[in-house]
mmCIF file of C-alpha atoms in Angstrom:
data_model
loop_
_atom_site.group_PDB
_atom_site.id
_atom_site.type_symbol
_atom_site.label_atom_id
_atom_site.label_comp_id
_atom_site.label_asym_id
_atom_site.label_seq_id
_atom_site.Cartn_x
_atom_site.Cartn_y
_atom_site.Cartn_z
ATOM 1 C CA UNK A 1 8.929 24.032 -27.601
ATOM 2 C CA UNK A 2 9.152 23.167 -23.952
ATOM 3 C CA UNK A 3 11.866 24.458 -21.691
ATOM 4 C CA UNK A 4 13.652 22.825 -18.808
ATOM 5 C CA UNK A 5 11.040 23.898 -16.274
ATOM 6 C CA UNK A 6 8.335 22.168 -18.305
ATOM 7 C CA UNK A 7 10.300 18.942 -18.462
ATOM 8 C CA UNK A 8 10.922 19.048 -14.736
ATOM 9 C CA UNK A 9 7.193 19.518 -14.191
ATOM 10 C CA UNK A 10 6.509 16.596 -16.512
ATOM 11 C CA UNK A 11 8.805 14.414 -14.473
ATOM 12 C CA UNK A 12 7.302 15.494 -11.163
ATOM 13 C CA UNK A 13 3.803 14.796 -12.480
ATOM 14 C CA UNK A 14 4.829 11.363 -13.765
ATOM 15 C CA UNK A 15 6.470 10.382 -10.519
ATOM 16 C CA UNK A 16 3.436 11.393 -8.502
ATOM 17 C CA UNK A 17 1.094 9.488 -10.833
ATOM 18 C CA UNK A 18 3.207 6.341 -10.699
ATOM 19 C CA UNK A 19 3.229 6.473 -6.946
ATOM 20 C CA UNK A 20 -0.429 7.334 -6.466
ATOM 21 C CA UNK A 21 -1.561 4.645 -8.872
ATOM 22 C CA UNK A 22 0.536 1.881 -7.325
ATOM 23 C CA UNK A 23 0.737 2.705 -3.625
ATOM 24 C CA UNK A 24 -1.863 3.483 -1.010
ATOM 25 C CA UNK A 25 -0.459 6.440 0.889
ATOM 26 C CA UNK A 26 -3.407 7.348 3.075
ATOM 27 C CA UNK A 27 -2.235 5.211 5.992
ATOM 28 C CA UNK A 28 -1.751 7.390 9.022
ATOM 29 C CA UNK A 29 1.081 7.169 11.515
ATOM 30 C CA UNK A 30 -1.251 8.207 14.294
ATOM 31 C CA UNK A 31 -3.345 5.075 13.687
ATOM 32 C CA UNK A 32 -0.233 3.013 14.474
ATOM 33 C CA UNK A 33 0.400 4.878 17.712
ATOM 34 C CA UNK A 34 -3.200 4.455 18.864
ATOM 35 C CA UNK A 35 -3.288 0.767 17.873
ATOM 36 C CA UNK A 36 -0.182 0.267 20.005
ATOM 37 C CA UNK A 37 -1.799 1.973 22.973
ATOM 38 C CA UNK A 38 -4.926 -0.193 22.683
ATOM 39 C CA UNK A 39 -2.770 -3.313 22.562
ATOM 40 C CA UNK A 40 -0.758 -2.317 25.624
ATOM 41 C CA UNK A 41 -3.985 -1.589 27.477
ATOM 42 C CA UNK A 42 -5.273 -5.013 26.445
ATOM 43 C CA UNK A 43 -2.123 -6.723 27.681
ATOM 44 C CA UNK A 44 -2.341 -4.769 30.940
ATOM 45 C CA UNK A 45 -5.935 -5.966 31.455
ATOM 46 C CA UNK A 46 -4.887 -9.555 30.731
ATOM 47 C CA UNK A 47 -2.196 -9.391 33.409
ATOM 48 C CA UNK A 48 -3.789 -7.205 36.095
ATOM 49 C CA UNK A 49 -7.474 -8.067 35.773
ATOM 50 C CA UNK A 50 -7.382 -11.670 34.586
ATOM 51 C CA UNK A 51 -4.227 -12.522 36.496
ATOM 52 C CA UNK A 52 -2.252 -13.881 33.588
ATOM 53 C CA UNK A 53 1.343 -14.405 34.661
ATOM 54 C CA UNK A 54 4.020 -13.849 32.059
ATOM 55 C CA UNK A 55 6.498 -16.693 32.185
ATOM 56 C CA UNK A 56 3.805 -19.218 33.043
ATOM 57 C CA UNK A 57 1.750 -21.240 30.594
ATOM 58 C CA UNK A 58 -2.011 -21.079 30.782
ATOM 59 C CA UNK A 59 -3.114 -24.531 31.915
ATOM 60 C CA UNK A 60 -5.103 -26.614 29.462
ATOM 61 C CA UNK A 61 -8.850 -26.624 29.657
ATOM 62 C CA UNK A 62 -9.442 -23.328 31.418
ATOM 63 C CA UNK A 63 -12.192 -22.245 29.104
ATOM 64 C CA UNK A 64 -13.454 -19.164 30.846
ATOM 65 C CA UNK A 65 -10.225 -17.185 30.898
ATOM 66 C CA UNK A 66 -9.622 -18.019 27.240
ATOM 67 C CA UNK A 67 -13.026 -16.636 26.380
ATOM 68 C CA UNK A 68 -12.277 -13.436 28.286
ATOM 69 C CA UNK A 69 -8.856 -13.030 26.694
ATOM 70 C CA UNK A 70 -10.351 -13.579 23.254
ATOM 71 C CA UNK A 71 -12.886 -10.901 24.069
ATOM 72 C CA UNK A 72 -10.149 -8.433 25.030
ATOM 73 C CA UNK A 73 -8.162 -9.279 21.891
ATOM 74 C CA UNK A 74 -11.236 -8.753 19.704
ATOM 75 C CA UNK A 75 -11.992 -5.388 21.326
ATOM 76 C CA UNK A 76 -8.359 -4.311 20.740
ATOM 77 C CA UNK A 77 -8.586 -5.483 17.122
ATOM 78 C CA UNK A 78 -11.865 -3.659 16.443
ATOM 79 C CA UNK A 79 -10.635 -0.427 18.035
ATOM 80 C CA UNK A 80 -7.360 -0.560 16.082
ATOM 81 C CA UNK A 81 -9.093 -1.321 12.777
ATOM 82 C CA UNK A 82 -11.751 1.316 13.374
ATOM 83 C CA UNK A 83 -9.123 3.941 14.172
ATOM 84 C CA UNK A 84 -7.011 3.009 11.145
ATOM 85 C CA UNK A 85 -9.995 3.191 8.800
ATOM 86 C CA UNK A 86 -11.255 6.449 10.276
ATOM 87 C CA UNK A 87 -7.866 8.177 10.075
ATOM 88 C CA UNK A 88 -7.187 6.833 6.567
ATOM 89 C CA UNK A 89 -10.508 8.129 5.303
ATOM 90 C CA UNK A 90 -9.689 11.508 6.800
ATOM 91 C CA UNK A 91 -6.180 11.595 5.366
ATOM 92 C CA UNK A 92 -7.429 10.493 1.927
ATOM 93 C CA UNK A 93 -10.013 13.273 2.030
ATOM 94 C CA UNK A 94 -7.336 15.833 2.831
ATOM 95 C CA UNK A 95 -5.168 14.637 -0.047
ATOM 96 C CA UNK A 96 -8.123 14.642 -2.425
ATOM 97 C CA UNK A 97 -7.946 10.878 -2.927
ATOM 98 C CA UNK A 98 -10.602 8.234 -2.838
ATOM 99 C CA UNK A 99 -10.266 5.652 -0.119
ATOM 100 C CA UNK A 100 -11.788 2.857 -2.206
ATOM 101 C CA UNK A 101 -9.655 2.628 -5.336
ATOM 102 C CA UNK A 102 -7.836 -0.113 -7.258
ATOM 103 C CA UNK A 103 -4.768 0.272 -5.027
ATOM 104 C CA UNK A 104 -6.591 0.013 -1.719
ATOM 105 C CA UNK A 105 -8.497 -3.012 -3.020
ATOM 106 C CA UNK A 106 -5.215 -4.695 -3.958
ATOM 107 C CA UNK A 107 -3.703 -3.795 -0.595
ATOM 108 C CA UNK A 108 -6.624 -5.371 1.268
ATOM 109 C CA UNK A 109 -6.583 -8.513 -0.861
ATOM 110 C CA UNK A 110 -2.887 -9.150 -0.262
ATOM 111 C CA UNK A 111 -3.283 -8.470 3.453
ATOM 112 C CA UNK A 112 -6.378 -10.630 3.736
ATOM 113 C CA UNK A 113 -4.854 -13.872 2.486
ATOM 114 C CA UNK A 114 -2.281 -14.366 5.285
ATOM 115 C CA UNK A 115 -4.746 -12.997 7.833
ATOM 116 C CA UNK A 116 -7.509 -15.414 6.879
ATOM 117 C CA UNK A 117 -5.110 -18.384 6.800
ATOM 118 C CA UNK A 118 -3.730 -17.336 10.192
ATOM 119 C CA UNK A 119 -7.213 -16.814 11.582
ATOM 120 C CA UNK A 120 -8.252 -20.330 10.574
ATOM 121 C CA UNK A 121 -5.070 -21.764 12.093
ATOM 122 C CA UNK A 122 -5.836 -19.885 15.319
ATOM 123 C CA UNK A 123 -9.347 -21.356 15.408
ATOM 124 C CA UNK A 124 -7.839 -24.830 14.987
ATOM 125 C CA UNK A 125 -5.292 -24.172 17.746
ATOM 126 C CA UNK A 126 -8.019 -22.857 20.041
ATOM 127 C CA UNK A 127 -10.248 -25.852 19.326
ATOM 128 C CA UNK A 128 -7.371 -28.192 20.203
ATOM 129 C CA UNK A 129 -6.669 -26.307 23.404
ATOM 130 C CA UNK A 130 -3.224 -25.033 22.353
ATOM 131 C CA UNK A 131 -4.172 -21.640 23.642
ATOM 132 C CA UNK A 132 -0.691 -20.435 24.499
ATOM 133 C CA UNK A 133 0.179 -20.573 20.796
ATOM 134 C CA UNK A 134 -2.558 -18.120 19.843
ATOM 135 C CA UNK A 135 -0.600 -14.951 20.605
ATOM 136 C CA UNK A 136 2.510 -15.980 18.636
ATOM 137 C CA UNK A 137 0.358 -17.217 15.745
ATOM 138 C CA UNK A 138 -1.435 -13.895 15.538
ATOM 139 C CA UNK A 139 1.928 -12.070 15.467
ATOM 140 C CA UNK A 140 3.388 -14.349 12.828
ATOM 141 C CA UNK A 141 0.519 -14.079 10.359
ATOM 142 C CA UNK A 142 -0.034 -10.388 10.995
ATOM 143 C CA UNK A 143 3.663 -9.880 10.250
ATOM 144 C CA UNK A 144 3.420 -11.795 6.966
ATOM 145 C CA UNK A 145 0.347 -9.803 6.047
ATOM 146 C CA UNK A 146 2.200 -6.540 6.680
ATOM 147 C CA UNK A 147 5.165 -7.760 4.668
ATOM 148 C CA UNK A 148 2.797 -8.244 1.719
ATOM 149 C CA UNK A 149 1.150 -4.897 2.355
ATOM 150 C CA UNK A 150 4.517 -3.161 2.093
ATOM 151 C CA UNK A 151 4.383 -3.676 -1.681
ATOM 152 C CA UNK A 152 1.301 -1.516 -1.943
ATOM 153 C CA UNK A 153 1.883 1.193 0.635
ATOM 154 C CA UNK A 154 4.874 2.739 2.409
ATOM 155 C CA UNK A 155 7.805 0.309 2.138
ATOM 156 C CA UNK A 156 8.529 0.766 5.859
ATOM 157 C CA UNK A 157 5.491 -1.432 6.510
ATOM 158 C CA UNK A 158 7.578 -4.363 5.230
ATOM 159 C CA UNK A 159 10.193 -4.002 7.946
ATOM 160 C CA UNK A 160 7.463 -3.703 10.539
ATOM 161 C CA UNK A 161 6.016 -6.948 9.172
ATOM 162 C CA UNK A 162 9.331 -8.780 9.382
ATOM 163 C CA UNK A 163 9.815 -7.656 12.987
ATOM 164 C CA UNK A 164 6.300 -8.800 13.933
ATOM 165 C CA UNK A 165 6.869 -12.173 12.281
ATOM 166 C CA UNK A 166 10.210 -12.560 14.098
ATOM 167 C CA UNK A 167 8.501 -11.834 17.416
ATOM 168 C CA UNK A 168 5.866 -14.410 16.493
ATOM 169 C CA UNK A 169 8.555 -17.054 15.969
ATOM 170 C CA UNK A 170 10.152 -16.071 19.274
ATOM 171 C CA UNK A 171 6.757 -16.554 20.874
ATOM 172 C CA UNK A 172 6.523 -20.062 19.429
ATOM 173 C CA UNK A 173 9.955 -20.859 20.845
ATOM 174 C CA UNK A 174 9.022 -19.502 24.287
ATOM 175 C CA UNK A 175 5.241 -19.845 24.509
ATOM 176 C CA UNK A 176 5.238 -18.888 28.190
ATOM 177 C CA UNK A 177 6.271 -15.394 27.105
ATOM 178 C CA UNK A 178 3.711 -15.248 24.295
ATOM 179 C CA UNK A 179 1.790 -12.393 25.877
ATOM 180 C CA UNK A 180 4.975 -10.370 26.358
ATOM 181 C CA UNK A 181 5.900 -10.867 22.695
ATOM 182 C CA UNK A 182 2.354 -9.885 21.769
ATOM 183 C CA UNK A 183 2.577 -6.694 23.842
ATOM 184 C CA UNK A 184 5.954 -5.813 22.335
ATOM 185 C CA UNK A 185 4.748 -6.491 18.769
ATOM 186 C CA UNK A 186 1.235 -5.127 18.731
ATOM 187 C CA UNK A 187 1.968 -2.502 21.358
ATOM 188 C CA UNK A 188 5.454 -1.089 21.299
ATOM 189 C CA UNK A 189 6.371 -1.791 17.660
ATOM 190 C CA UNK A 190 3.153 -0.124 16.488
ATOM 191 C CA UNK A 191 3.860 2.930 18.628
ATOM 192 C CA UNK A 192 7.481 3.174 17.450
ATOM 193 C CA UNK A 193 6.430 2.697 13.827
ATOM 194 C CA UNK A 194 3.615 5.234 14.161
ATOM 195 C CA UNK A 195 5.887 7.889 15.644
ATOM 196 C CA UNK A 196 8.497 7.287 12.933
ATOM 197 C CA UNK A 197 5.926 7.548 10.128
ATOM 198 C CA UNK A 198 4.331 10.611 11.662
ATOM 199 C CA UNK A 199 7.599 12.514 11.816
ATOM 200 C CA UNK A 200 8.810 11.271 8.432
ATOM 201 C CA UNK A 201 5.710 11.861 6.295
ATOM 202 C CA UNK A 202 3.044 13.816 8.081
ATOM 203 C CA UNK A 203 4.644 16.804 9.654
ATOM 204 C CA UNK B 1 21.279 19.151 -28.294
ATOM 205 C CA UNK B 2 19.004 19.026 -31.277
ATOM 206 C CA UNK B 3 19.178 15.287 -31.583
ATOM 207 C CA UNK B 4 18.241 14.922 -27.945
ATOM 208 C CA UNK B 5 15.092 16.928 -28.396
ATOM 209 C CA UNK B 6 14.230 14.982 -31.507
ATOM 210 C CA UNK B 7 14.450 11.776 -29.555
ATOM 211 C CA UNK B 8 11.608 12.957 -27.324
ATOM 212 C CA UNK B 9 8.632 11.227 -28.824
ATOM 213 C CA UNK B 10 5.903 13.482 -30.192
ATOM 214 C CA UNK B 11 3.193 11.295 -28.722
ATOM 215 C CA UNK B 12 4.430 12.246 -25.273
ATOM 216 C CA UNK B 13 4.238 15.970 -25.730
ATOM 217 C CA UNK B 14 0.940 16.136 -23.873
ATOM 218 C CA UNK B 15 1.166 15.779 -20.122
ATOM 219 C CA UNK B 16 -2.038 13.764 -20.077
ATOM 220 C CA UNK B 17 -0.591 11.193 -22.455
ATOM 221 C CA UNK B 18 2.541 11.056 -20.345
ATOM 222 C CA UNK B 19 0.293 10.578 -17.337
ATOM 223 C CA UNK B 20 -1.561 7.696 -18.950
ATOM 224 C CA UNK B 21 1.736 6.005 -19.782
ATOM 225 C CA UNK B 22 3.028 6.556 -16.236
ATOM 226 C CA UNK B 23 -0.010 4.907 -14.667
ATOM 227 C CA UNK B 24 0.027 2.002 -17.119
ATOM 228 C CA UNK B 25 3.781 1.509 -16.716
ATOM 229 C CA UNK B 26 3.364 0.569 -13.042
ATOM 230 C CA UNK B 27 -0.003 -1.197 -13.264
ATOM 231 C CA UNK B 28 -0.747 -4.360 -15.200
ATOM 232 C CA UNK B 29 -4.211 -3.137 -16.168
ATOM 233 C CA UNK B 30 -6.215 -0.038 -15.433
ATOM 234 C CA UNK B 31 -9.780 0.802 -16.364
ATOM 235 C CA UNK B 32 -11.140 4.000 -17.825
ATOM 236 C CA UNK B 33 -12.677 5.244 -14.597
ATOM 237 C CA UNK B 34 -9.503 4.803 -12.583
ATOM 238 C CA UNK B 35 -7.463 6.609 -15.236
ATOM 239 C CA UNK B 36 -9.972 9.424 -15.245
ATOM 240 C CA UNK B 37 -9.685 9.706 -11.466
ATOM 241 C CA UNK B 38 -5.902 9.830 -11.452
ATOM 242 C CA UNK B 39 -5.599 12.317 -14.294
ATOM 243 C CA UNK B 40 -8.545 14.502 -13.406
ATOM 244 C CA UNK B 41 -9.769 14.960 -16.996
ATOM 245 C CA UNK B 42 -13.100 14.752 -18.792
ATOM 246 C CA UNK B 43 -14.326 11.569 -20.492
ATOM 247 C CA UNK B 44 -13.947 12.999 -23.983
ATOM 248 C CA UNK B 45 -10.485 14.363 -23.351
ATOM 249 C CA UNK B 46 -9.227 11.090 -21.897
ATOM 250 C CA UNK B 47 -10.820 9.045 -24.675
ATOM 251 C CA UNK B 48 -9.116 11.057 -27.394
ATOM 252 C CA UNK B 49 -5.705 10.773 -25.731
ATOM 253 C CA UNK B 50 -6.217 7.038 -25.249
ATOM 254 C CA UNK B 51 -7.161 6.689 -28.884
ATOM 255 C CA UNK B 52 -4.023 8.453 -30.086
ATOM 256 C CA UNK B 53 -1.815 6.274 -27.878
ATOM 257 C CA UNK B 54 -3.617 3.228 -29.211
ATOM 258 C CA UNK B 55 -2.951 4.367 -32.750
ATOM 259 C CA UNK B 56 0.760 4.414 -31.936
ATOM 260 C CA UNK B 57 0.319 0.877 -30.577
ATOM 261 C CA UNK B 58 1.730 2.066 -27.243
ATOM 262 C CA UNK B 59 -1.280 0.820 -25.321
ATOM 263 C CA UNK B 60 -3.836 -1.904 -25.877
ATOM 264 C CA UNK B 61 -7.288 -2.474 -24.487
ATOM 265 C CA UNK B 62 -9.495 -5.323 -23.432
ATOM 266 C CA UNK B 63 -13.228 -4.964 -23.369
ATOM 267 C CA UNK B 64 -15.327 -7.038 -21.060
ATOM 268 C CA UNK B 65 -18.487 -6.847 -19.018
ATOM 269 C CA UNK B 66 -18.774 -6.389 -15.293
ATOM 270 C CA UNK B 67 -22.298 -7.599 -14.765
ATOM 271 C CA UNK B 68 -24.048 -5.757 -17.534
ATOM 272 C CA UNK B 69 -21.791 -2.741 -17.628
ATOM 273 C CA UNK B 70 -19.100 -2.618 -20.270
ATOM 274 C CA UNK B 71 -15.651 -2.274 -18.768
ATOM 275 C CA UNK B 72 -12.566 -1.340 -20.732
ATOM 276 C CA UNK B 73 -9.163 -2.179 -19.334
ATOM 277 C CA UNK B 74 -6.049 -0.572 -20.732
ATOM 278 C CA UNK B 75 -2.516 -1.919 -20.626
ATOM 279 C CA UNK B 76 0.890 -0.844 -21.891
ATOM 280 C CA UNK B 77 2.341 -2.741 -24.870
ATOM 281 C CA UNK B 78 5.970 -3.790 -25.174
ATOM 282 C CA UNK B 79 6.450 -1.138 -27.791
ATOM 283 C CA UNK B 80 4.842 1.435 -25.531
ATOM 284 C CA UNK B 81 7.052 0.524 -22.599
ATOM 285 C CA UNK B 82 10.147 0.854 -24.745
ATOM 286 C CA UNK B 83 9.072 4.223 -26.132
ATOM 287 C CA UNK B 84 8.191 5.457 -22.643
ATOM 288 C CA UNK B 85 11.535 4.364 -21.227
ATOM 289 C CA UNK B 86 13.388 5.964 -24.137
ATOM 290 C CA UNK B 87 11.462 9.144 -23.497
ATOM 291 C CA UNK B 88 12.390 9.107 -19.819
ATOM 292 C CA UNK B 89 16.036 8.539 -20.679
ATOM 293 C CA UNK B 90 15.990 11.417 -23.182
ATOM 294 C CA UNK B 91 14.374 13.687 -20.597
ATOM 295 C CA UNK B 92 17.036 12.789 -18.092
ATOM 296 C CA UNK B 93 19.837 13.502 -20.563
ATOM 297 C CA UNK B 94 18.255 16.752 -21.579
ATOM 298 C CA UNK B 95 18.059 17.970 -18.014
ATOM 299 C CA UNK B 96 21.593 16.871 -17.241
ATOM 300 C CA UNK B 97 22.848 18.615 -20.363
ATOM 301 C CA UNK B 98 21.131 21.838 -19.394
ATOM 302 C CA UNK B 99 22.493 21.662 -15.882
ATOM 303 C CA UNK B 100 26.040 21.571 -17.211
ATOM 304 C CA UNK B 101 25.689 24.735 -19.248
#
C-alpha cells in the first residue's frame, strides 16, 4: 500500500503533467526585455534620424519616410522574434522539453489569427495612406494576440495583451501620439514584463 | 480511513496511468507520440497502460491517417473524467486526514 509521501508525489507528478501538456512554459523573460530594447531603439531612430515629431501627424503622401519607418519596424520585429525563438529553444533544452510540441503549435495558431488579420488591416491602411494609424493598429492586434496566447502559456501574458490593446486604442484616439504609444507598448511594457517574469520564474 | 483508501480506484494505482489521465483531462485529444514524450515511457509500456484504461472505458481512441501514417488520438471519456475527479478528491481527503493526526 502507498503511504502519504507516495500520494504527495502522485499529486506533484499529475500537476506537472497537466501544466506541461497544456501550457508552453519555455518563454523567456529575457526575450521580453530585449524585445523592449529593440523597440525603444527603433522609436529613437524614427525620431532622431528620420525626424518624426511626436504630437504631429505624418502628412499624407510622404512615401519615402513611410518606407523607411516600415523598414525599421520590420528590423525590430525580426530581431525580437529571432531573440524570442532563440531563447525559448535554449530554455526548452534546459528543461528537457521539445520546442515543437502540440502545445507550442496551439500557441502559435491562436497567436497567428489576430496577427494575420491585423497585418492585412495594416496593409489596407497603408495602401489608403492612413499611415498614422499603423502604429496603433499593430499594438491593438498584437495585444489581442497576446491575450489569446495567455491561455497556452504563462497567464501573465494575458494582462500584457490587455495593456497593449488599451494602448492601441489610445493611439487610435490620439493618432498624433501613435509612435509614443508604440514605444510605451512595444518598448517599456515588454521590458517591465520581461523583468517581472525573470524575477518570478527564472531566478 | 479504510473506506477512503478503498475509494481510490485500482486503475489509478500506477503513476503512468495517473499521468495519462492527467494529460487527457486537460487536453481534448492527444496522440500516442505526445503521450510518450510527456510520460517518458517505452512504446510497449504505454500501450499496455492505455489498453487497461480503455478496458475500464476511462479513455477512448480515434484512429485516422496522417498522410499514410496511422495516427491514434486518445481522449478521456465522461466516465473516465468522473473516476479521475473522484480519485483526486479521495487523495485530497486522505492527505488532509493524515495531516490532522
